[in-house]
PDB file of C-alpha atoms in Angstrom:
ATOM      1  CA  MET A   1    -121.554 -31.319  51.861  1.00 46.00           C
ATOM      2  CA  SER A   2    -118.167 -29.842  50.972  1.00 53.00           C
ATOM      3  CA  HIS A   3    -117.278 -26.184  51.129  1.00 58.00           C
ATOM      4  CA  LEU A   4    -116.615 -24.853  47.626  1.00 56.00           C
ATOM      5  CA  THR A   5    -114.582 -21.740  46.953  1.00 62.00           C
ATOM      6  CA  LEU A   6    -115.631 -19.757  43.920  1.00 62.00           C
ATOM      7  CA  ILE A   7    -112.750 -19.176  41.547  1.00 62.00           C
ATOM      8  CA  PRO A   8    -112.998 -16.080  39.368  1.00 61.00           C
ATOM      9  CA  GLU A   9    -113.102 -16.846  35.678  1.00 67.00           C
ATOM     10  CA  LEU A  10    -110.913 -13.929  34.622  1.00 70.00           C
ATOM     11  CA  ILE A  11    -107.854 -12.380  36.248  1.00 69.00           C
ATOM     12  CA  SER A  12    -109.594  -9.006  35.994  1.00 77.00           C
ATOM     13  CA  ASP A  13    -112.167 -10.353  38.472  1.00 83.00           C
ATOM     14  CA  LEU A  14    -109.489 -10.828  41.149  1.00 89.00           C
ATOM     15  CA  THR A  15    -109.052  -8.264  43.895  1.00 92.00           C
ATOM     16  CA  ARG A  16    -105.760  -6.395  44.243  1.00 94.00           C
ATOM     17  CA  ALA A  17    -104.888  -8.572  47.263  1.00 93.00           C
ATOM     18  CA  GLU A  18    -105.582 -11.757  45.279  1.00 92.00           C
ATOM     19  CA  LYS A  19    -103.446 -10.535  42.372  1.00 93.00           C
ATOM     20  CA  LEU A  20    -100.679  -9.707  44.847  1.00 95.00           C
ATOM     21  CA  GLU A  21    -100.884 -13.215  46.314  1.00 94.00           C
ATOM     22  CA  VAL A  22    -100.619 -14.788  42.856  1.00 92.00           C
ATOM     23  CA  TYR A  23     -97.666 -12.543  41.973  1.00 94.00           C
ATOM     24  CA  LEU A  24     -95.793 -13.349  45.192  1.00 96.00           C
ATOM     25  CA  ARG A  25     -96.338 -17.099  44.767  1.00 95.00           C
ATOM     26  CA  ARG A  26     -95.195 -17.076  41.144  1.00 95.00           C
ATOM     27  CA  LYS A  27     -92.083 -15.056  41.978  1.00 95.00           C
ATOM     28  CA  LYS A  28     -91.495 -17.112  45.162  1.00 96.00           C
ATOM     29  CA  ILE A  29     -91.393 -13.916  47.238  1.00 95.00           C
ATOM     30  CA  THR A  30     -92.464 -14.020  50.885  1.00 96.00           C
ATOM     31  CA  PHE A  31     -93.533 -11.244  53.206  1.00 96.00           C
ATOM     32  CA  SER A  32     -90.285 -11.967  55.067  1.00 96.00           C
ATOM     33  CA  ASN A  33     -88.269 -11.199  51.923  1.00 96.00           C
ATOM     34  CA  ILE A  34     -90.137  -7.942  51.427  1.00 96.00           C
ATOM     35  CA  ALA A  35     -89.819  -7.063  55.123  1.00 96.00           C
ATOM     36  CA  LYS A  36     -86.043  -7.512  55.061  1.00 96.00           C
ATOM     37  CA  SER A  37     -85.690  -5.310  52.002  1.00 95.00           C
ATOM     38  CA  ILE A  38     -87.588  -2.405  53.595  1.00 95.00           C
ATOM     39  CA  GLY A  39     -86.541  -2.912  57.228  1.00 96.00           C
ATOM     40  CA  VAL A  40     -89.792  -3.956  58.901  1.00 97.00           C
ATOM     41  CA  THR A  41     -91.245  -7.150  60.370  1.00 97.00           C
ATOM     42  CA  PRO A  42     -93.009  -9.640  58.089  1.00 97.00           C
ATOM     43  CA  THR A  43     -96.299  -8.815  59.819  1.00 97.00           C
ATOM     44  CA  SER A  44     -95.823  -5.106  59.094  1.00 96.00           C
ATOM     45  CA  ALA A  45     -94.981  -5.818  55.457  1.00 96.00           C
ATOM     46  CA  ARG A  46     -98.091  -7.956  55.083  1.00 96.00           C
ATOM     47  CA  ARG A  47    -100.275  -5.320  56.751  1.00 96.00           C
ATOM     48  CA  MET A  48     -98.848  -2.582  54.512  1.00 95.00           C
ATOM     49  CA  LEU A  49     -99.472  -4.543  51.334  1.00 96.00           C
ATOM     50  CA  LEU A  50    -103.025  -5.439  52.300  1.00 95.00           C
ATOM     51  CA  ASN A  51    -104.049  -2.031  53.668  1.00 95.00           C
ATOM     52  CA  GLU A  52    -106.365   0.304  51.801  1.00 94.00           C
ATOM     53  CA  PHE A  53    -103.651   3.019  51.650  1.00 94.00           C
ATOM     54  CA  ILE A  54     -99.965   3.313  52.547  1.00 95.00           C
ATOM     55  CA  PRO A  55     -97.702   6.314  53.188  1.00 95.00           C
ATOM     56  CA  THR A  56     -95.974   7.670  50.093  1.00 96.00           C
ATOM     57  CA  TRP A  57     -92.499   6.886  51.430  1.00 96.00           C
ATOM     58  CA  ARG A  58     -93.442   3.237  52.043  1.00 96.00           C
ATOM     59  CA  HIS A  59     -94.987   3.093  48.572  1.00 97.00           C
ATOM     60  CA  LYS A  60     -91.649   4.210  47.100  1.00 97.00           C
ATOM     61  CA  GLN A  61     -89.785   1.618  49.206  1.00 96.00           C
ATOM     62  CA  LEU A  62     -92.030  -1.185  48.000  1.00 96.00           C
ATOM     63  CA  LEU A  63     -91.606  -0.075  44.380  1.00 96.00           C
ATOM     64  CA  THR A  64     -87.834  -0.124  44.897  1.00 94.00           C
ATOM     65  CA  ALA A  65     -88.168  -3.604  46.418  1.00 93.00           C
ATOM     66  CA  GLY A  66     -89.660  -4.730  43.103  1.00 94.00           C
ATOM     67  CA  ILE A  67     -93.380  -4.918  43.829  1.00 95.00           C
ATOM     68  CA  PRO A  68     -95.352  -3.738  40.759  1.00 96.00           C
ATOM     69  CA  GLU A  69     -97.273  -0.506  41.350  1.00 96.00           C
ATOM     70  CA  VAL A  70    -100.605  -2.026  40.258  1.00 95.00           C
ATOM     71  CA  LEU A  71    -100.335  -4.470  43.168  1.00 96.00           C
ATOM     72  CA  LEU A  72     -99.607  -1.810  45.794  1.00 97.00           C
ATOM     73  CA  PRO A  73    -102.220   0.082  47.783  1.00 96.00           C
ATOM     74  CA  PRO A  74    -102.541   3.715  46.704  1.00 96.00           C
ATOM     75  CA  ALA A  75    -100.051   6.093  48.335  1.00 96.00           C
ATOM     76  CA  ARG A  76    -101.678   8.559  50.708  1.00 95.00           C
ATOM     77  CA  ASP A  77    -100.182  10.468  53.597  1.00 92.00           C
ATOM     78  CA  VAL A  78    -102.642  10.513  56.490  1.00 82.00           C
ATOM     79  CA  ALA A  79    -101.921  12.292  59.752  1.00 83.00           C
ATOM     80  CA  PRO A  80    -101.384   9.762  62.561  1.00 81.00           C
ATOM     81  CA  GLY A  81    -103.689   9.513  65.538  1.00 86.00           C
ATOM     82  CA  ARG A  82    -107.385   9.879  66.072  1.00 88.00           C
ATOM     83  CA  LYS A  83    -109.456  11.877  63.662  1.00 81.00           C
ATOM     84  CA  PRO A  84    -111.039  15.020  65.145  1.00 82.00           C
ATOM     85  CA  LYS A  85    -114.672  14.645  66.072  1.00 84.00           C
ATOM     86  CA  THR A  86    -117.117  16.922  64.331  1.00 81.00           C
ATOM     87  CA  PRO A  87    -119.824  18.228  66.624  1.00 75.00           C
ATOM     88  CA  PRO A  88    -123.414  17.494  65.598  1.00 71.00           C
ATOM     89  CA  LEU A  89    -125.279  20.340  63.919  1.00 68.00           C
ATOM     90  CA  ASP A  90    -127.383  22.370  66.287  1.00 61.00           C
ATOM     91  CA  GLU A  91    -130.269  23.627  64.177  1.00 61.00           C
ATOM     92  CA  THR A  92    -131.221  26.208  66.806  1.00 64.00           C
ATOM     93  CA  ASP A  93    -127.810  27.920  66.539  1.00 61.00           C
ATOM     94  CA  PRO A  94    -127.826  30.300  63.540  1.00 61.00           C
ATOM     95  CA  ASN A  95    -123.989  30.109  63.320  1.00 62.00           C
ATOM     96  CA  THR A  96    -124.111  26.411  62.426  1.00 56.00           C
ATOM     97  CA  LEU A  97    -126.459  27.174  59.547  1.00 55.00           C
ATOM     98  CA  GLY A  98    -124.073  29.701  58.035  1.00 56.00           C
ATOM     99  CA  GLN A  99    -126.134  32.694  59.119  1.00 55.00           C
ATOM    100  CA  ALA A 100    -124.790  35.673  61.024  1.00 53.00           C
ATOM    101  CA  ALA A 101    -125.907  35.935  64.629  1.00 51.00           C
TER     102      ALA A 101
END
């Protein structure tokens, strides 16, 4: 039995990453080309384009490099590093319930 890949019927059914892949193939643009234009490695360029979000300054660079905005991940500046842990609620502590001690 052969492995069949489902092909979406409409372009609107494609994911952003799939649309990006189609765009890059049609324009004959590689991740290496993009990487050179923004000064990163091809792996970094690929990761940026396929991430959920990218920093605003990278978003601007990719727009300048000619990648259409609809194909880019949304721009969002996120502080680097680990996210702070939130302690679990202690229901016996009145301060965690918003009540004065």
